[in-house]
Short mmCIF file of C-alpha atoms in Angstrom, two decimals:
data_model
loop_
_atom_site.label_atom_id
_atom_site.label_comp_id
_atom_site.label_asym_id
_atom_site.label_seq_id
_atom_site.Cartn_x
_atom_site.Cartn_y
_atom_site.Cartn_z
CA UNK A 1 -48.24 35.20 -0.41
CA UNK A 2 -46.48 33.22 -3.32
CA UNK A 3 -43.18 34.62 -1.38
CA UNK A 4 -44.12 32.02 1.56
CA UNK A 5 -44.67 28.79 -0.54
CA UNK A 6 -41.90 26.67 -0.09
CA UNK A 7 -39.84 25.91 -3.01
CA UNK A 8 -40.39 22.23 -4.92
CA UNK A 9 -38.20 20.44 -7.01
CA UNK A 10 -39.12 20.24 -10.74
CA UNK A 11 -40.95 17.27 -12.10
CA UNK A 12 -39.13 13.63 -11.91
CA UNK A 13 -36.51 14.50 -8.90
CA UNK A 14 -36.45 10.56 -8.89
CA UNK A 15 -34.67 10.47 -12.18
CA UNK A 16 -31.14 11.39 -10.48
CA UNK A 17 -31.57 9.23 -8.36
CA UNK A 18 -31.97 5.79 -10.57
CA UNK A 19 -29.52 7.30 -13.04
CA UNK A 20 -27.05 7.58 -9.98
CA UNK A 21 -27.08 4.22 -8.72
CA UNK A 22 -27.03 2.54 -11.90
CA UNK A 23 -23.89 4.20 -12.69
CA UNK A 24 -22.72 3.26 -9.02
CA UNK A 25 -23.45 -0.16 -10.52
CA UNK A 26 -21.98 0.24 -13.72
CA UNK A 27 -18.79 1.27 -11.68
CA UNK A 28 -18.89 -1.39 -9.35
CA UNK A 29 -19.18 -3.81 -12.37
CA UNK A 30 -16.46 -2.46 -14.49
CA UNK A 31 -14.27 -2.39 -11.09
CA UNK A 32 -14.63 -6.39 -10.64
CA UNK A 33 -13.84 -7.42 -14.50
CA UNK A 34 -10.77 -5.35 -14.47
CA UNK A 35 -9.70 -6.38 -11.24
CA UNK A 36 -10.47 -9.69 -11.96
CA UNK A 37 -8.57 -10.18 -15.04
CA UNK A 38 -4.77 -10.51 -13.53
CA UNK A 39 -5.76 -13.71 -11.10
CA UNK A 40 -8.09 -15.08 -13.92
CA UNK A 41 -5.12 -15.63 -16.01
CA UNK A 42 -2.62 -16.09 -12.79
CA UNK A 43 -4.80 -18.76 -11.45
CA UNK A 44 -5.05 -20.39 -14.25
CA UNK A 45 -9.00 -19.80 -14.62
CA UNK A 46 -8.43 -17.86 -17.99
CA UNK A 47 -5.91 -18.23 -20.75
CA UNK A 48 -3.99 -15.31 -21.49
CA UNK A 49 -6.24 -13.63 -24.69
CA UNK A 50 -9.65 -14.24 -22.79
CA UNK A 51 -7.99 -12.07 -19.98
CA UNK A 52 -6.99 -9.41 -22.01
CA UNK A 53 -10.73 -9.64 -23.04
CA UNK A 54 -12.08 -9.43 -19.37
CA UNK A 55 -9.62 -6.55 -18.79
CA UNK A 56 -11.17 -4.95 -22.13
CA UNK A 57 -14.52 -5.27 -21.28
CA UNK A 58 -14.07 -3.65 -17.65
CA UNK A 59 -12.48 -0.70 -19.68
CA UNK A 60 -16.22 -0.58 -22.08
CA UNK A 61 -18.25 -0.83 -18.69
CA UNK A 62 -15.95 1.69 -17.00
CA UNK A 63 -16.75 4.66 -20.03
CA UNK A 64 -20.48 3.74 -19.59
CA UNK A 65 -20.58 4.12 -15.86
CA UNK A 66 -18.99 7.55 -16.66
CA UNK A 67 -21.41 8.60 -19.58
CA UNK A 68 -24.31 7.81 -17.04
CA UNK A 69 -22.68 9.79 -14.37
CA UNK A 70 -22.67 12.61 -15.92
CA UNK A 71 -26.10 11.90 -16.90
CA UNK A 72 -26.71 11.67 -13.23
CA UNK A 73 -24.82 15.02 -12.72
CA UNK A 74 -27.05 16.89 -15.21
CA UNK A 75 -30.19 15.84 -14.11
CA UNK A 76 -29.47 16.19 -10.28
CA UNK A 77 -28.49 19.63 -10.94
CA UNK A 78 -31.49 20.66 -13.08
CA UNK A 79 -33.71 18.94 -10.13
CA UNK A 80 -31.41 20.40 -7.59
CA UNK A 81 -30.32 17.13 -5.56
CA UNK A 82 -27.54 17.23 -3.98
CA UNK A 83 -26.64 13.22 -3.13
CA UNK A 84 -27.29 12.17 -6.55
CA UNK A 85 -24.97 14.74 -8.08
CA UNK A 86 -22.15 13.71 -5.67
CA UNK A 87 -22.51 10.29 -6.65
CA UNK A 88 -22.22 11.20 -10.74
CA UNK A 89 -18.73 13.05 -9.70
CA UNK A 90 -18.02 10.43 -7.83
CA UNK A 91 -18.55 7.85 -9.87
CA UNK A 92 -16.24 10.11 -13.37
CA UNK A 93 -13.38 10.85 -10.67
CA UNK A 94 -13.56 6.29 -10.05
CA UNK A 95 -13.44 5.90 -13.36
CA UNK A 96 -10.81 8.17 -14.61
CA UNK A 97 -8.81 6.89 -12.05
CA UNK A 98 -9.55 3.14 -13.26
CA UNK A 99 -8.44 3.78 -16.47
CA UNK A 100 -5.09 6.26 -15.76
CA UNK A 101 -2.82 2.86 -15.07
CA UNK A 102 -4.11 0.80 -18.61
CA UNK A 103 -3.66 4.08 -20.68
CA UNK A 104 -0.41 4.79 -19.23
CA UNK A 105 0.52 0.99 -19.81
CA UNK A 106 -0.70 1.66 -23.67
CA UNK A 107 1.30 4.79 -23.90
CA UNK A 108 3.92 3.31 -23.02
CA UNK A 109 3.37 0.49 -25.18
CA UNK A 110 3.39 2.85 -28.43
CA UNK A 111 6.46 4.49 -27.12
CA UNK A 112 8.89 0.97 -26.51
CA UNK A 113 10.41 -1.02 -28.92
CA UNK A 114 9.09 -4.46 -29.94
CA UNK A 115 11.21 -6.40 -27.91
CA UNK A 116 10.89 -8.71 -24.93
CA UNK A 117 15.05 -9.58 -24.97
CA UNK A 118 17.21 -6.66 -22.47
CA UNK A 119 21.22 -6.87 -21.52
CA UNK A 120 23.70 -4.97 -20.47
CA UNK A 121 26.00 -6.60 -23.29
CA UNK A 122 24.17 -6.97 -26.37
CA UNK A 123 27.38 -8.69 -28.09
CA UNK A 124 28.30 -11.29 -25.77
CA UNK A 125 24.93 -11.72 -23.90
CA UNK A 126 24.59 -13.73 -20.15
CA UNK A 127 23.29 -17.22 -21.12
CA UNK A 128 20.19 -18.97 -19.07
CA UNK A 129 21.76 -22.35 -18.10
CA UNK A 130 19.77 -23.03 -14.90
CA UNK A 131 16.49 -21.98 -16.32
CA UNK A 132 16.98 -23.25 -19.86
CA UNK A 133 13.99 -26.16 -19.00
CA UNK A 134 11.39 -23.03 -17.65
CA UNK A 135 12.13 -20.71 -21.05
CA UNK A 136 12.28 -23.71 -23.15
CA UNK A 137 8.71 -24.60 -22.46
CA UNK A 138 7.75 -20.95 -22.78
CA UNK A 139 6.84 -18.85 -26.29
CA UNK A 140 9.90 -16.65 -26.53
CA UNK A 141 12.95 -18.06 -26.84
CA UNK A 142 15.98 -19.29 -24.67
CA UNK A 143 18.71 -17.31 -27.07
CA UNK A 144 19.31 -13.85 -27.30
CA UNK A 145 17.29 -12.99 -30.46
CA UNK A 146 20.25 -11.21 -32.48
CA UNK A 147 21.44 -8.23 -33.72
CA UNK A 148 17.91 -6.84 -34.76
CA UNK A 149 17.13 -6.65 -30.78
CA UNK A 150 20.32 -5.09 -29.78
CA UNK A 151 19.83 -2.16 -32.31
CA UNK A 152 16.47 -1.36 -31.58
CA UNK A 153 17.61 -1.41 -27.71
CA UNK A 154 21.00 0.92 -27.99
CA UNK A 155 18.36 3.01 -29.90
CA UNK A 156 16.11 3.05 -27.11
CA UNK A 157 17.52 2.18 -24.10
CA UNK A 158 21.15 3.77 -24.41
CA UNK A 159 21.56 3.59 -20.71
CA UNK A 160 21.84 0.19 -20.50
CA UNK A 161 25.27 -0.82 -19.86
CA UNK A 162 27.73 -2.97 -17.79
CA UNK A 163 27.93 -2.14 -13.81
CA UNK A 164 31.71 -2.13 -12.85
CA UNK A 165 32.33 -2.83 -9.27
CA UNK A 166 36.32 -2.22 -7.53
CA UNK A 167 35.46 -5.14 -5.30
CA UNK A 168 36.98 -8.94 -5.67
CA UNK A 169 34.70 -11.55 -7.46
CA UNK A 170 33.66 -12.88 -3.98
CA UNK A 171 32.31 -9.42 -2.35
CA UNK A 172 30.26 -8.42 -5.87
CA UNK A 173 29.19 -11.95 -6.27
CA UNK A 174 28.08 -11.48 -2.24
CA UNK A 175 25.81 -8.16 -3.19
CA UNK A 176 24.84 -8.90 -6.27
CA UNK A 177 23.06 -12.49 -5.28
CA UNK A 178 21.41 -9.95 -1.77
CA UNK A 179 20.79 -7.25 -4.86
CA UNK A 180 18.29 -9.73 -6.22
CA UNK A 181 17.00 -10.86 -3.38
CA UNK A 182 16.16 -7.31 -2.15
CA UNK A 183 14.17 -6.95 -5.24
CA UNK A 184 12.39 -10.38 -4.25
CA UNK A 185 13.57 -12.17 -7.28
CA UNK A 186 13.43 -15.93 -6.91
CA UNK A 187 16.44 -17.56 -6.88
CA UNK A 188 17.16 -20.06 -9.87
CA UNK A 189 21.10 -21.12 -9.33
CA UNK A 190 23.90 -19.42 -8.08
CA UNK A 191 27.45 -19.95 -9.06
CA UNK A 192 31.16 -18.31 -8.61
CA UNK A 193 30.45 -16.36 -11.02
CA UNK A 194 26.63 -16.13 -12.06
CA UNK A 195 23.28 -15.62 -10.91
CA UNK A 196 19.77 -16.75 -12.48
CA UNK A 197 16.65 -15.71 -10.95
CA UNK A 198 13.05 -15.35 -12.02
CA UNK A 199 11.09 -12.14 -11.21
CA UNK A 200 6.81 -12.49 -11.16
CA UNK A 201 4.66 -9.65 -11.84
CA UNK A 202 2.10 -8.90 -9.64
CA UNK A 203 -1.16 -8.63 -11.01
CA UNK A 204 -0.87 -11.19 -14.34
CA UNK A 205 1.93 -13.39 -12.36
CA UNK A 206 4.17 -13.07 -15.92
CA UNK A 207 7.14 -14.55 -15.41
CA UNK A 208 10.47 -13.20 -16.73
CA UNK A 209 14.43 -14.47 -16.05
CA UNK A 210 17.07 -12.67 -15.34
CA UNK A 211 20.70 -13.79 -15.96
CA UNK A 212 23.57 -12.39 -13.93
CA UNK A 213 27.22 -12.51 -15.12
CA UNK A 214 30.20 -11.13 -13.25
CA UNK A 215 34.08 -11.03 -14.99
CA UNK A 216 37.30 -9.96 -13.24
CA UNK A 217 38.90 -7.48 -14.74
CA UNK A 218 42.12 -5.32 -14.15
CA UNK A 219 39.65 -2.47 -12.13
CA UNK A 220 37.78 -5.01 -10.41
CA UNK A 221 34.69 -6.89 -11.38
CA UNK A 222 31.91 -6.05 -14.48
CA UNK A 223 28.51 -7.23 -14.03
CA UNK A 224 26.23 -7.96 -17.22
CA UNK A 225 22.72 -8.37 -16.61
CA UNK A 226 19.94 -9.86 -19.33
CA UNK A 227 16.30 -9.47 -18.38
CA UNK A 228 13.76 -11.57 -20.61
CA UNK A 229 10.50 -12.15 -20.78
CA UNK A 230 8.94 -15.52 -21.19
CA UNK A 231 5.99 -14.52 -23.09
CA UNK A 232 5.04 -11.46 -25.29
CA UNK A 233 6.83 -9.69 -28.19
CA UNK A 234 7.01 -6.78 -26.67
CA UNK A 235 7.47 -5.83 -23.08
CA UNK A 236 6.81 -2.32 -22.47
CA UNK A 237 9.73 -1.38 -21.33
CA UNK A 238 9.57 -3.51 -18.08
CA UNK A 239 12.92 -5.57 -18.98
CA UNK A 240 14.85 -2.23 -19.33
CA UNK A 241 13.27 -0.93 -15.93
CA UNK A 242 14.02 -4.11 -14.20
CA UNK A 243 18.00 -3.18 -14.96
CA UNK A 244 17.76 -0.13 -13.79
CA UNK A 245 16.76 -0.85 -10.91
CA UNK A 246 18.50 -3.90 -10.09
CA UNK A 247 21.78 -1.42 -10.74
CA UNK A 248 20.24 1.32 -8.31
CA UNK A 249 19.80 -1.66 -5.62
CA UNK A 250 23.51 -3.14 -6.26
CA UNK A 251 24.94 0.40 -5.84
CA UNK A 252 23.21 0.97 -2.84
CA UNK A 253 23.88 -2.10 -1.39
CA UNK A 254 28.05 -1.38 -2.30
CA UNK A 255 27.41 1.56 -0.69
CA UNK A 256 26.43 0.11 2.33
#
């Protein structure tokens, strides 16, 4: 007869389920403060530090959602409940994707050089004239810092160098102002032979300039390109990627 009972959960089957939803909650918590902490200090709402904070926090709520999840997964297996030990998985798989993008961003971080200040020629740099007033009232500073930045960037950015272009001054200045433009840089002056433009970040709205220079020379025309960030010693390596691409987007554009 004890073959035709039917089977019954152990003792306190309602444990996965609590444990579940408050790491759903946990999740859903964490989610907000991390998302939250780009417009906070884009808007205006939170200076830059207390954002960083809000951004940290999300990151301490984010691990404890996870720790109860797999709480939630253990004791949903032991009891043998299916839903709640979907929802623990669920909930580690959120958060490790939550946290891939920041710990990427710190990797890279540990791997870049502390410096905020990139261009294509490190001796003669592009000077901001048409933006002088926006990086003047910023932290970092409207000069190229000096020798100490160009080392550390032939060191670590080697591949930055001059664009040459076998076009007159008119034609490269023609696709090197729709270059920018492409990459939905916004436009700060444009001249016969130079281009200054500001690109925004999306999530913090950081703001950093970009200085354009073209010469004539006996092959055609070189371009020079600084990137700098307003704010922050170090960038991550965001003013060197900005060049980069900005040369992939003028080539293809020449190519055109």
């Amino acid at each position: 007869m004890s073959l035709l009972r039917p089977r019954t959960r152990p003792r306190g089957g309602r444990w996965p389920v609590g444990v579940a939803w408050l790491a759903l909650i946990l999740l859903v918590i964490a989610a907000l403060l991390m998302a939250a902490a780009g417009p906070a200090y884009r808007f205006g709402l939170l200076p830059l530090g207390d954002a960083f904070g809000l951004l940290r926090y999300g990151a301490y709520v984010a691990a404890g959602a996870a720790g109860v999840g797999l709480i939630a997964l253990i004791l949903a297996i032991f009891c043998r409940r299916l839903r709640p030990a979907l929802a623990g998985g669920l909930v580690i798989v959120a958060v490790a994707g939550m946290v891939t993008v920041p710990w990427v961003h710190w990797q890279r971080a540990q791997l870049a050089p502390p410096i905020h200040d990139i261009t294509t020629d490190t001796e003669d740099p592009p000077a901001f004239e048409a933006l002088v007033d926006a990086r003047e009232a910023a932290p970092n500073a409207v000069d190229y810092p000096g020798e100490a930045f160009a080392r550390q960037q032939r060191e670590a950015y080697p591949d930055i160098r001059p664009i040459d272009l076998d076009m007159s001054l008119d034609s490269a200045l023609s696709v090197a102002e729709a270059a920018a433009l492409d990459l939905g840089w916004e436009l700060a002056g444009v001249t016969a032979n130079r281009i200054e433009a500001t690109d925004t970040t999306t999530w913090f709205g950081f703001k950093d300039d970009v200085a354009i220079r073209l010469t004539e020379t006996d092959d055609g025309v070189r371009v020079d390109v600084r990137s700098a960030s307003r704010i922050g010693r170090s960038d991550v390596g965001t003013n060197a990627a900005r060049i980069r691409k900005y040369r992939e987007t003028l080539e293809r554009r020449v190519q055109r």
